[in-house]
Coordinates of C-alpha atoms in Angstrom, one line a residue:
M646 CA 38.0 63.2 94.4
A647 CA 40.4 60.8 92.8
T648 CA 39.8 57.1 92.9
A649 CA 42.1 54.8 94.7
A650 CA 43.2 53.0 91.6
G651 CA 44.6 56.2 90.1
M652 CA 46.2 58.0 93.0
G653 CA 49.5 57.7 95.0
I654 CA 48.7 56.4 98.4
G655 CA 50.6 57.1 101.6
A656 CA 50.7 54.7 104.5
A657 CA 47.3 53.3 103.5
C658 CA 45.6 55.8 105.8
L659 CA 42.0 55.0 104.8
A660 CA 39.5 57.5 106.2
P661 CA 37.3 55.6 108.6
T662 CA 34.1 56.8 106.9
M663 CA 35.0 54.6 103.9
V664 CA 34.9 51.4 105.9
G665 CA 31.6 49.7 105.3
T666 CA 28.6 51.2 103.5
A667 CA 25.4 52.9 104.3
R668 CA 22.6 50.6 105.4
G669 CA 20.4 49.5 102.6
S670 CA 22.7 50.5 99.8
A671 CA 23.0 48.5 96.7
R672 CA 25.8 46.0 96.1
Q673 CA 29.1 47.8 95.9
P674 CA 31.8 47.3 93.3
R675 CA 35.1 45.8 94.1
L676 CA 37.3 47.8 96.5
G677 CA 39.7 48.8 93.7
R678 CA 36.9 51.0 92.3
L679 CA 35.9 52.6 95.5
Q680 CA 36.6 56.3 96.1
R681 CA 39.0 56.7 99.0
V682 CA 40.4 59.5 101.1
R683 CA 43.9 59.0 102.2
R684 CA 46.7 61.0 103.8
R685 CA 50.5 60.6 103.6
C686 CA 51.9 59.3 106.9
V687 CA 54.3 56.4 106.4
A688 CA 55.2 55.2 102.9
E689 CA 54.6 55.8 99.2
L690 CA 52.9 53.0 97.3
S691 CA 53.0 52.4 93.6
R692 CA 49.8 50.5 92.6
D693 CA 49.1 49.0 89.3
S694 CA 45.8 49.8 87.6
G695 CA 45.2 46.2 86.6
G696 CA 42.9 43.7 88.3
P697 CA 43.9 41.7 91.3
A698 CA 46.2 38.7 90.9
P699 CA 44.2 35.5 90.6
R700 CA 44.5 32.7 93.1
P701 CA 42.4 29.7 94.0
L702 CA 40.0 30.2 96.8
A703 CA 38.6 27.8 99.4
P704 CA 34.9 27.0 99.0
A705 CA 32.5 29.0 101.1
P706 CA 32.1 27.4 104.5
L707 CA 28.5 26.5 105.3
V708 CA 27.1 26.6 108.8
Q709 CA 23.8 26.8 110.4
Q710 CA 22.7 30.4 111.1
P711 CA 24.6 31.5 114.3
V712 CA 22.9 33.2 117.2
L713 CA 24.8 36.5 117.5
P714 CA 24.7 39.6 119.6
S715 CA 22.7 42.3 118.0
F716 CA 25.7 44.5 117.4
L717 CA 27.4 41.7 115.4
V718 CA 24.6 40.8 113.0
P719 CA 24.6 42.8 109.7
A720 CA 21.5 43.8 107.8
P721 CA 20.4 41.6 104.8
P722 CA 21.9 42.7 101.5
P723 CA 19.6 43.1 98.5
A724 CA 19.4 40.4 95.9
P725 CA 22.3 40.4 93.4
T726 CA 21.8 41.8 90.0
Q727 CA 25.0 40.6 88.4
S728 CA 27.0 37.4 88.2
P729 CA 28.7 36.4 91.4
A730 CA 32.4 36.8 92.1
P731 CA 34.4 33.6 92.0
A732 CA 34.8 33.4 95.8
P733 CA 32.6 34.6 98.8
P734 CA 33.6 38.1 99.7
P735 CA 32.7 39.7 103.0
L736 CA 29.3 41.0 104.0
P737 CA 28.7 44.6 105.0
D738 CA 29.2 45.9 108.5
S739 CA 25.7 47.5 108.4
G740 CA 24.3 47.1 111.8
V741 CA 21.5 45.0 113.1
G742 CA 19.5 42.6 111.1
E743 CA 19.5 39.0 109.8
V744 CA 21.6 37.7 107.0
E745 CA 19.9 35.9 104.1
P746 CA 21.9 33.4 102.1
D747 CA 23.0 34.7 98.7
P748 CA 21.2 32.7 95.9
E749 CA 24.5 32.4 94.1
G750 CA 26.5 31.6 97.2
T751 CA 28.1 35.0 97.5
A752 CA 27.6 38.4 99.0
E753 CA 30.0 41.3 99.1
D754 CA 30.8 44.6 100.7
S755 CA 32.9 45.4 103.9
I756 CA 35.9 43.4 105.0
D757 CA 35.0 43.7 108.7
K758 CA 33.6 40.2 109.1
T759 CA 32.0 37.4 107.2
I760 CA 29.0 35.3 108.2
F761 CA 28.1 32.4 106.0
V762 CA 24.6 30.9 106.4
A763 CA 23.3 27.8 104.7
S764 CA 19.9 26.1 104.5
E765 CA 19.2 23.0 106.6
Q766 CA 19.5 20.9 103.5
D767 CA 22.9 22.3 102.6
S768 CA 24.2 21.8 106.1
E769 CA 23.2 18.1 106.0
I770 CA 25.2 17.7 102.8
M771 CA 28.3 19.4 104.2
D772 CA 31.0 17.1 105.6
V773 CA 31.3 18.4 109.1
K774 CA 34.7 16.7 109.5
E775 CA 36.3 19.0 107.0
Q776 CA 36.5 22.0 109.3
A777 CA 35.0 23.4 112.5
Q778 CA 33.4 26.7 111.8
A779 CA 33.5 29.9 113.9
K780 CA 30.4 31.8 114.5
V781 CA 31.9 35.1 113.5
T782 CA 34.9 35.2 111.2
R783 CA 37.7 37.7 111.6
N784 CA 40.5 39.1 109.5
I785 CA 43.6 37.9 111.3
V786 CA 47.1 39.0 110.4
F787 CA 50.1 37.1 111.8
A788 CA 53.4 38.9 111.8
T789 CA 56.4 36.6 112.4
G790 CA 60.0 36.1 111.7
E791 CA 59.5 32.5 110.6
A792 CA 56.8 30.0 109.8
S793 CA 57.1 26.3 108.8
P794 CA 57.6 25.0 106.2
Y795 CA 59.0 28.1 104.6
A796 CA 61.6 29.0 107.3
K797 CA 62.0 27.6 110.8
S798 CA 64.6 27.6 113.5
G799 CA 62.5 26.4 116.5
G800 CA 59.0 26.4 118.1
L801 CA 58.1 29.8 116.8
G802 CA 58.1 28.4 113.2
D803 CA 56.0 25.5 114.3
V804 CA 53.4 27.7 115.9
C805 CA 53.2 30.2 113.0
G806 CA 53.1 27.4 110.5
S807 CA 50.2 25.6 112.1
L808 CA 48.0 28.0 114.2
P809 CA 47.0 30.1 111.1
I810 CA 45.8 27.0 109.3
A811 CA 43.8 25.9 112.3
L812 CA 42.1 29.4 112.6
A813 CA 41.4 29.4 108.8
A814 CA 39.8 26.0 109.2
R815 CA 37.5 27.5 111.8
G816 CA 36.2 30.0 109.2
H817 CA 38.5 33.0 109.7
R818 CA 40.3 34.9 106.9
V819 CA 44.0 34.6 107.8
M820 CA 47.2 36.2 106.5
V821 CA 50.7 35.4 107.6
V822 CA 53.4 38.1 106.9
M823 CA 57.0 37.0 107.1
P824 CA 60.3 37.7 105.3
R825 CA 61.2 36.0 102.0
Y826 CA 64.5 34.5 103.0
M827 CA 66.8 33.7 100.1
N828 CA 69.9 31.8 101.2
G829 CA 70.1 29.1 98.6
A830 CA 68.8 26.2 100.8
L831 CA 65.5 27.9 101.5
N832 CA 64.9 29.2 98.0
K833 CA 62.9 26.2 97.0
N834 CA 60.4 26.7 99.9
F835 CA 59.2 29.9 98.2
A836 CA 58.9 28.5 94.7
N837 CA 55.1 28.6 94.6
A838 CA 54.9 32.2 95.8
F839 CA 54.2 34.7 93.0
Y840 CA 55.1 38.4 92.7
T841 CA 52.1 40.5 93.5
E842 CA 53.4 43.6 91.7
K843 CA 52.8 45.6 94.9
H844 CA 55.6 47.5 96.5
I845 CA 56.0 50.2 99.2
K846 CA 58.8 52.6 100.2
I847 CA 59.4 52.6 103.9
P848 CA 61.0 55.7 105.5
C849 CA 63.5 54.4 108.1
F850 CA 67.2 54.2 108.7
G851 CA 68.0 57.4 107.0
G852 CA 66.2 56.8 103.7
E853 CA 63.3 55.1 101.8
H854 CA 63.7 51.4 101.4
E855 CA 61.5 49.6 98.9
V856 CA 60.1 46.2 99.7
T857 CA 57.9 44.0 97.5
F858 CA 55.3 41.4 98.3
F859 CA 55.1 37.8 97.2
H860 CA 52.0 35.6 97.9
E861 CA 51.0 32.0 98.1
Y862 CA 47.5 30.7 98.9
R863 CA 47.9 27.4 100.8
D864 CA 45.6 25.5 103.2
S865 CA 43.1 28.4 103.1
V866 CA 45.7 30.9 104.4
D867 CA 47.3 33.8 102.6
W868 CA 51.1 33.5 103.0
V869 CA 52.6 36.9 102.3
F870 CA 56.4 37.2 101.9
V871 CA 58.2 40.5 102.3
D872 CA 61.1 40.7 99.9
H873 CA 64.2 42.9 100.3
P874 CA 67.9 42.3 99.7
A875 CA 68.5 42.3 103.5
Y876 CA 66.8 38.8 103.5
H877 CA 69.0 37.5 100.7
R878 CA 72.2 36.2 102.3
P879 CA 73.9 32.9 103.3
G880 CA 73.5 31.7 106.9
N881 CA 70.5 30.9 108.9
L882 CA 67.5 33.2 109.5
Y883 CA 69.1 35.4 112.1
G884 CA 72.8 35.0 111.7
D885 CA 75.7 32.9 110.5
N886 CA 78.9 31.3 111.8
F887 CA 80.1 34.7 113.0
G888 CA 77.0 35.4 115.1
A889 CA 73.8 37.3 114.7
F890 CA 73.5 39.7 111.7
G891 CA 74.4 43.2 112.7
D892 CA 71.4 44.6 110.8
N893 CA 68.7 42.5 112.3
Q894 CA 67.0 45.6 113.8
F895 CA 66.7 47.0 110.2
R896 CA 65.5 43.7 108.7
Y897 CA 62.6 43.3 111.2
T898 CA 61.7 47.0 111.2
L899 CA 61.0 46.5 107.5
L900 CA 58.9 43.4 108.3
C901 CA 56.8 45.4 110.8
Y902 CA 56.1 48.3 108.5
A903 CA 55.2 45.8 105.7
A904 CA 52.9 43.8 108.0
C905 CA 51.0 47.0 108.8
E906 CA 50.6 47.9 105.1
A907 CA 49.8 44.5 103.7
P908 CA 46.1 44.4 104.9
L909 CA 45.5 47.7 103.3
I910 CA 47.1 47.3 99.9
L911 CA 47.2 43.6 98.9
E912 CA 44.1 42.5 96.9
L913 CA 44.2 38.8 97.8
G914 CA 41.5 37.0 95.9
G915 CA 40.3 40.4 94.8
Y916 CA 39.7 41.9 98.2
I917 CA 41.8 43.6 100.8
Y918 CA 41.7 42.7 104.4
G919 CA 41.1 46.3 105.4
Q920 CA 41.2 48.2 108.7
K921 CA 39.4 45.9 111.1
C922 CA 42.1 43.3 111.6
M923 CA 43.4 41.3 114.5
F924 CA 47.2 41.5 114.4
V925 CA 48.9 38.6 116.1
V926 CA 52.6 39.7 116.6
N927 CA 55.1 37.0 117.5
D928 CA 58.2 37.7 119.6
W929 CA 60.5 40.6 119.2
H930 CA 60.8 40.4 115.4
A931 CA 57.2 41.6 115.0
S932 CA 56.9 43.7 118.2
L933 CA 57.1 47.1 116.4
V934 CA 53.7 46.4 114.8
P935 CA 51.5 47.5 117.8
V936 CA 53.8 50.5 118.3
L937 CA 53.3 51.6 114.7
L938 CA 49.5 51.1 114.9
A939 CA 49.4 53.5 117.9
A940 CA 52.0 56.0 116.8
K941 CA 51.6 56.2 113.0
Y942 CA 48.2 55.0 112.0
R943 CA 45.5 55.7 114.6
P944 CA 46.4 59.4 114.9
Y945 CA 45.3 59.6 111.2
G946 CA 42.1 57.6 111.7
V947 CA 43.5 54.3 110.4
Y948 CA 43.2 51.0 112.2
R949 CA 41.0 52.4 114.9
D950 CA 38.9 49.2 114.7
S951 CA 41.9 46.9 114.7
R952 CA 43.4 45.2 117.8
S953 CA 46.8 43.5 118.5
V954 CA 47.8 40.5 120.5
L955 CA 51.5 39.9 121.4
V956 CA 52.5 36.3 121.6
I957 CA 55.6 35.7 123.7
H958 CA 57.3 32.4 122.7
N959 CA 60.6 33.1 124.5
L960 CA 61.2 36.1 126.6
A961 CA 64.9 35.7 126.6
H962 CA 65.1 37.3 123.1
Q963 CA 63.9 40.9 123.2
G964 CA 65.5 42.8 120.3
V965 CA 67.6 45.2 122.3
E966 CA 69.8 47.7 120.5
P967 CA 71.6 51.0 121.5
A968 CA 69.3 54.0 122.2
S969 CA 71.1 55.9 119.3
T970 CA 69.2 53.7 116.8
Y971 CA 65.8 55.0 117.8
P972 CA 65.7 57.8 115.2
D973 CA 66.3 55.1 112.5
L974 CA 63.0 53.5 113.3
G975 CA 60.9 56.3 111.8
L976 CA 58.8 56.8 114.9
P977 CA 57.8 60.2 116.4
P978 CA 60.2 61.4 119.1
E979 CA 57.5 61.4 121.7
W980 CA 57.2 57.6 121.4
Y981 CA 60.7 56.9 122.6
G982 CA 59.4 56.1 126.1
A983 CA 57.5 53.0 124.8
L984 CA 60.8 51.4 123.7
E985 CA 63.2 52.9 126.3
W986 CA 65.3 50.4 128.1
V987 CA 68.0 51.0 130.7
F988 CA 70.4 48.2 131.6
P989 CA 71.2 47.7 135.3
E990 CA 74.7 48.8 136.4
W991 CA 76.0 45.3 136.6
A992 CA 75.1 44.6 132.9
R993 CA 76.9 47.7 131.5
R994 CA 80.1 47.4 129.7
H995 CA 82.1 50.1 131.4
A996 CA 81.8 53.0 133.9
L997 CA 80.9 55.5 131.2
D998 CA 78.2 53.3 129.8
K999 CA 74.7 54.7 130.7
G1000 CA 73.0 51.5 129.7
E1001 CA 70.5 53.3 127.5
A1002 CA 68.9 51.1 124.8
V1003 CA 65.7 50.5 122.9
N1004 CA 63.8 47.2 123.4
F1005 CA 61.4 46.1 120.6
L1006 CA 59.6 43.5 122.8
K1007 CA 59.0 46.1 125.6
G1008 CA 57.3 48.3 123.0
A1009 CA 54.8 45.6 122.2
V1010 CA 54.2 44.8 125.9
V1011 CA 53.4 48.5 126.4
T1012 CA 51.1 48.9 123.4
A1013 CA 49.5 45.6 122.6
D1014 CA 45.8 45.1 123.5
R1015 CA 46.4 41.5 124.9
I1016 CA 49.5 39.4 125.7
V1017 CA 49.7 35.7 125.4
T1018 CA 52.4 33.3 126.4
V1019 CA 52.7 29.7 125.1
S1020 CA 51.6 28.1 128.4
Q1021 CA 49.8 29.1 131.5
G1022 CA 52.8 28.3 133.7
Y1023 CA 55.0 30.6 131.6
S1024 CA 52.5 33.4 131.9
W1025 CA 53.1 33.4 135.6
E1026 CA 56.9 32.9 135.3
V1027 CA 57.4 36.0 133.2
T1028 CA 56.0 38.1 136.0
T1029 CA 58.6 36.9 138.4
A1030 CA 62.1 38.2 138.9
E1031 CA 63.6 34.8 138.0
G1032 CA 61.7 34.4 134.7
G1033 CA 60.8 37.9 133.7
Q1034 CA 64.2 38.7 132.0
G1035 CA 63.9 42.3 133.3
L1036 CA 60.3 42.8 132.0
N1037 CA 58.7 41.2 135.0
E1038 CA 57.4 44.4 136.6
L1039 CA 56.0 45.7 133.3
L1040 CA 54.3 42.4 132.6
S1041 CA 53.0 42.3 136.2
S1042 CA 51.3 45.7 135.6
R1043 CA 49.5 44.1 132.6
K1044 CA 48.5 40.9 134.4
S1045 CA 44.8 41.6 133.7
V1046 CA 45.4 41.1 130.0
L1047 CA 48.0 38.3 130.2
N1048 CA 47.0 34.8 129.4
G1049 CA 48.7 31.5 128.6
I1050 CA 47.7 29.0 125.8
V1051 CA 49.6 25.8 125.4
N1052 CA 50.8 25.2 121.8
G1053 CA 49.2 22.4 119.8
I1054 CA 50.8 19.6 117.8
D1055 CA 50.3 18.7 114.2
I1056 CA 48.6 15.3 114.3
N1057 CA 49.2 14.9 110.6
D1058 CA 52.9 14.7 111.3
W1059 CA 52.7 13.3 114.9
N1060 CA 50.3 10.4 114.9
P1061 CA 51.4 6.9 115.8
S1062 CA 48.6 5.3 113.7
T1063 CA 49.8 7.0 110.5
D1064 CA 53.5 7.9 111.1
K1065 CA 55.5 7.0 108.0
F1066 CA 58.7 6.9 110.0
L1067 CA 57.6 4.1 112.3
P1068 CA 58.2 0.4 111.5
C1069 CA 54.8 -0.4 112.9
D1070 CA 51.7 1.7 113.5
Y1071 CA 49.6 1.6 116.8
S1072 CA 46.9 3.5 118.5
I1073 CA 45.2 3.9 121.9
D1074 CA 43.0 1.0 121.1
D1075 CA 45.8 -1.3 120.0
L1076 CA 49.1 -0.7 121.7
S1077 CA 50.8 -3.9 120.5
G1078 CA 52.7 -2.0 117.8
K1079 CA 54.6 0.1 120.4
A1080 CA 56.4 -3.0 121.6
K1081 CA 57.5 -3.7 118.0
C1082 CA 58.7 -0.1 117.6
K1083 CA 60.8 -0.5 120.8
A1084 CA 62.3 -3.7 119.5
E1085 CA 63.1 -2.2 116.1
L1086 CA 64.7 0.9 117.8
Q1087 CA 66.9 -1.3 120.0
K1088 CA 67.9 -3.2 116.9
E1089 CA 68.7 0.0 115.0
L1090 CA 70.8 1.3 117.9
S1091 CA 72.6 -2.1 118.4
L1092 CA 71.2 -2.4 121.9
P1093 CA 70.2 -5.7 123.3
I1094 CA 66.6 -6.4 122.3
R1095 CA 64.9 -6.7 125.7
P1096 CA 61.2 -5.9 126.0
D1097 CA 61.4 -6.0 129.9
V1098 CA 64.0 -3.3 130.2
P1099 CA 62.7 0.3 130.4
L1100 CA 64.1 2.4 127.6
I1101 CA 64.6 6.1 128.5
G1102 CA 65.1 8.8 125.8
F1103 CA 66.1 12.4 125.5
I1104 CA 65.6 14.6 122.4
G1105 CA 66.8 18.2 122.3
R1106 CA 69.5 20.7 122.1
L1107 CA 72.7 19.9 124.1
D1108 CA 72.9 23.1 126.2
Y1109 CA 72.5 24.5 129.7
Q1110 CA 68.8 25.3 129.3
K1111 CA 67.9 21.7 128.6
G1112 CA 69.6 20.4 131.8
I1113 CA 72.2 18.3 130.0
D1114 CA 74.6 18.9 132.8
L1115 CA 72.2 17.2 135.3
I1116 CA 71.9 14.2 132.9
K1117 CA 75.7 14.0 132.7
L1118 CA 76.0 14.0 136.5
A1119 CA 73.2 11.4 136.9
I1120 CA 74.3 8.9 134.3
P1121 CA 76.8 7.0 136.6
D1122 CA 73.9 6.3 139.1
L1123 CA 71.4 5.5 136.3
M1124 CA 73.8 3.0 134.7
R1125 CA 73.7 1.0 137.8
E1126 CA 70.0 0.3 137.1
D1127 CA 68.8 -2.3 134.7
I1128 CA 67.8 0.3 132.0
Q1129 CA 68.7 1.5 128.5
F1130 CA 69.2 5.2 127.7
V1131 CA 69.3 6.9 124.3
M1132 CA 70.0 10.6 123.5
L1133 CA 69.5 12.5 120.3
G1134 CA 70.8 16.1 119.9
S1135 CA 73.6 18.5 119.0
G1136 CA 74.9 21.8 120.4
D1137 CA 77.6 22.3 123.0
P1138 CA 80.8 20.5 121.7
G1139 CA 81.7 19.4 125.2
F1140 CA 78.3 17.6 125.7
E1141 CA 78.7 16.1 122.2
G1142 CA 82.1 14.6 123.2
W1143 CA 80.6 13.4 126.5
M1144 CA 77.9 11.5 124.7
R1145 CA 80.4 9.7 122.5
S1146 CA 82.6 8.7 125.4
T1147 CA 79.7 7.6 127.5
E1148 CA 78.5 5.3 124.7
S1149 CA 81.9 3.6 124.7
D1150 CA 81.8 3.2 128.5
Y1151 CA 78.3 1.6 128.6
R1152 CA 78.1 -0.3 125.3
D1153 CA 74.9 -2.3 126.3
K1154 CA 73.1 0.5 128.0
F1155 CA 73.7 3.9 126.4
R1156 CA 73.6 5.4 122.9
G1157 CA 74.3 9.0 122.0
W1158 CA 73.3 10.2 118.5
V1159 CA 75.1 13.4 117.8
G1160 CA 73.1 15.5 115.3
F1161 CA 69.5 15.7 114.5
S1162 CA 67.3 13.5 112.3
V1163 CA 63.5 13.9 112.0
P1164 CA 62.9 10.2 111.2
V1165 CA 65.1 9.1 114.2
S1166 CA 63.3 11.5 116.5
H1167 CA 60.0 9.9 115.6
R1168 CA 61.3 6.4 116.1
I1169 CA 62.8 7.4 119.5
T1170 CA 59.6 9.0 120.6
A1171 CA 57.6 5.9 119.7
G1172 CA 60.2 3.3 120.8
C1173 CA 61.0 4.6 124.3
D1174 CA 59.0 3.9 127.4
I1175 CA 60.1 7.1 129.2
L1176 CA 61.0 10.6 127.9
L1177 CA 63.3 12.7 130.1
M1178 CA 63.1 16.5 129.9
P1179 CA 65.0 18.2 132.8
S1180 CA 64.8 21.7 131.2
R1181 CA 65.7 24.7 133.5
F1182 CA 63.0 26.7 131.8
E1183 CA 60.6 25.7 129.0
P1184 CA 58.0 28.3 127.8
C1185 CA 55.9 25.5 126.3
G1186 CA 57.8 22.4 125.1
L1187 CA 56.7 20.1 122.4
N1188 CA 58.6 16.9 122.9
Q1189 CA 56.5 16.0 126.0
L1190 CA 53.3 16.5 123.9
Y1191 CA 54.7 14.3 121.2
A1192 CA 55.7 11.7 123.8
M1193 CA 52.2 11.5 125.3
Q1194 CA 50.6 11.3 121.9
Y1195 CA 52.8 8.2 121.3
G1196 CA 52.2 6.6 124.7
T1197 CA 55.6 7.4 126.0
V1198 CA 55.5 8.6 129.6
P1199 CA 57.3 11.9 130.3
V1200 CA 59.5 12.7 133.3
V1201 CA 60.0 16.5 133.3
H1202 CA 61.1 19.3 135.5
G1203 CA 58.0 21.1 136.7
T1204 CA 58.5 24.5 134.9
G1205 CA 56.6 26.5 132.4
G1206 CA 54.7 24.4 129.8
L1207 CA 56.1 21.2 131.2
R1208 CA 54.2 21.7 134.5
D1209 CA 51.0 22.7 132.6
T1210 CA 50.9 19.6 130.4
V1211 CA 52.3 16.8 132.5
E1212 CA 50.0 15.7 135.4
N1213 CA 51.8 13.9 138.2
F1214 CA 50.9 10.3 138.6
N1215 CA 48.6 9.6 141.6
P1216 CA 47.6 6.0 142.1
F1217 CA 45.4 6.8 145.1
A1218 CA 43.2 9.5 143.7
E1219 CA 39.5 9.5 144.7
K1220 CA 38.3 8.5 141.2
G1221 CA 41.0 6.0 140.6
E1222 CA 44.5 6.5 139.2
Q1223 CA 45.3 9.9 137.7
G1224 CA 48.2 11.5 135.9
T1225 CA 50.2 11.2 132.7
G1226 CA 53.8 11.3 134.1
W1227 CA 56.1 12.8 136.7
A1228 CA 56.9 16.5 137.1
F1229 CA 59.6 16.9 139.7
S1230 CA 60.7 20.1 141.4
P1231 CA 63.1 21.7 142.4
L1232 CA 65.6 20.9 139.6
T1233 CA 68.2 18.8 141.5
I1234 CA 69.9 15.5 140.6
E1235 CA 68.3 13.9 143.6
K1236 CA 64.8 14.9 142.6
M1237 CA 65.4 13.8 139.0
L1238 CA 66.7 10.4 140.0
W1239 CA 63.8 10.0 142.4
A1240 CA 61.2 10.7 139.6
L1241 CA 63.0 8.4 137.2
R1242 CA 63.2 5.5 139.7
M1243 CA 59.5 5.9 140.5
A1244 CA 58.8 5.6 136.7
I1245 CA 61.1 2.6 136.4
S1246 CA 59.5 0.9 139.3
T1247 CA 56.0 1.5 138.0
Y1248 CA 57.0 0.2 134.6
R1249 CA 58.3 -3.0 136.0
E1250 CA 55.9 -3.8 138.9
H1251 CA 52.6 -2.2 137.9
K1252 CA 51.9 -3.0 134.3
S1253 CA 48.2 -2.0 134.5
S1254 CA 49.1 1.3 136.0
W1255 CA 51.7 1.9 133.3
E1256 CA 49.1 1.2 130.6
G1257 CA 46.8 3.7 132.2
L1258 CA 49.5 6.3 132.2
M1259 CA 50.0 5.7 128.5
K1260 CA 46.4 5.8 127.5
R1261 CA 45.6 8.9 129.5
G1262 CA 48.5 10.7 127.8
M1263 CA 47.3 9.5 124.4
S1264 CA 43.7 10.7 125.1
N1265 CA 44.7 14.3 125.8
D1266 CA 43.6 16.9 123.3
F1267 CA 46.7 18.9 122.3
T1268 CA 45.6 19.6 118.8
W1269 CA 45.9 23.0 117.1
D1270 CA 42.1 23.2 116.8
H1271 CA 41.8 23.1 120.6
A1272 CA 44.4 25.9 120.9
A1273 CA 42.7 27.9 118.1
S1274 CA 39.4 27.9 120.0
Q1275 CA 41.3 29.5 123.0
Y1276 CA 42.9 32.1 120.8
E1277 CA 39.4 33.0 119.5
Q1278 CA 38.4 33.8 123.1
I1279 CA 41.4 36.1 123.4
F1280 CA 40.4 37.9 120.2
E1281 CA 36.9 38.4 121.5
W1282 CA 38.2 39.9 124.7
A1283 CA 40.5 42.2 122.8
F1284 CA 37.6 43.6 120.7
M1285 CA 35.4 44.3 123.8
D1286 CA 37.5 47.4 124.7
Q1287 CA 38.9 50.3 122.9
P1288 CA 42.5 50.0 121.7
Y1289 CA 44.8 50.0 124.7
V1290 CA 46.8 53.0 123.3
M1291 CA 44.9 55.5 121.2

């Protein structure tokens, strides 16, 4: 039998018998020397015979020995007889037994899971503030179209840039797979990624398309970038001034195939992730991953121990293309039903249009083991006809595995006590700096510096979803109040022109900043007393979380994540005052004005109540570590059952 280092490998279809080792066996060599049985089923890989590319590794996390179910605790490995590897590799998946700490700080074998155990003395030495540890670590693979700071167009980039780091800090081994966008402006973001010398040929779209892999190890996460000429072009991530790129289906099909192959072929730190992975697929760009696992891997015995979680950030984008493109995807014909999509008659272009299409996101809804939306409210809305975007019945049928988890915020960037963009720092224990931030913002905007006047702010895109039309209609009534109003954003040219003209009409009360500036957004968030968010729909929303972190009281439309995160103010609760803001519903001008006037009245006439609103908002835990612990529970549930589609 040929060794893996010297044979052509197809689709990384490892025989399941090669995962793990026999109980009681001696320490195994590195995976590059193991004998493997593979079959051709997806792609041809050219592997070099040299050693793995070096990269710095995070120190081994030390925790007290966890109490685990018997089926999760591996047997003790024998004492090592050779010098340790430079980083702690995984322990064997060898059944029941206790794990003894390696005298040299390492133990190695299977990639299924890693459990690090330290002596009591070592645990006392460890700085527990560095990272919260998980009891059982997993191999987690994120597949995404974007991740900050490499490439970002919205909230998806924020999530996939922060959540993997939070999970890695909790002890998991985490990989993020995304395209290597080269458009000139983004090139510098990938400057620290090195070529791994690994490449695969993917059979799709009428031929074999070669992609290569680049890699950067940062913040204890393996950032893997898929490189192909389709990602090298001017414009933004998904299109240019002429609209969306016509080959986006091709571009993200390559991403999905590459995300399935990366855990099996990339020796990151000398060890592959292997077959027992948790795939976290984000939005339609990565939605082909669970379909590939079910259709092209598990029938050959590969990834039978893996699971997949679909994370829906915005259901409005589903990756829908004509049905004639299905053969281009390289999937078996019998799997067409998983992606089949038929438009209703009213949405068809002409009488002869049958409305037949393929829908990437639908394929993931059908095949993923679990489904997560970015808030609990949004997890309910996607099952309704109003918010389900045509997938509501399918999502309702999978309600038992549908959950919502509110996104976190990066407190390194959004923290009023350390924010580099603010003229004065402040905290929940000392709010005096917020008044100074308000005065400096009024000065910067050339507004009268009046501490007694409530300053209302809006930050966001100027489009229909964000409710700008309601703000436009309400401004004449609001300007009769003794208030100040500032807006920051860009988008619809009509709304941009309205902002400029309104500023000239109300010189002492209104300011409209057309465009976007990160420093200005921080100063508005800190300097305003009230943040207005009348969004028609909002899967999660981040600005209301930033506002509460900065002691700015949100007034929002009660939808999606806004309803989940903003608790209505109740001055007559049984245990005293409760709430962090106002969430009004339905979305009408009258309701929005009522909520704003309640906030203005409370600000002016009930200072102690207003301070309570500020402090309750600032004390909420919206950190990514909190969100990561909830994702861990989803992963645990996913592994309790067999794969949803075998």
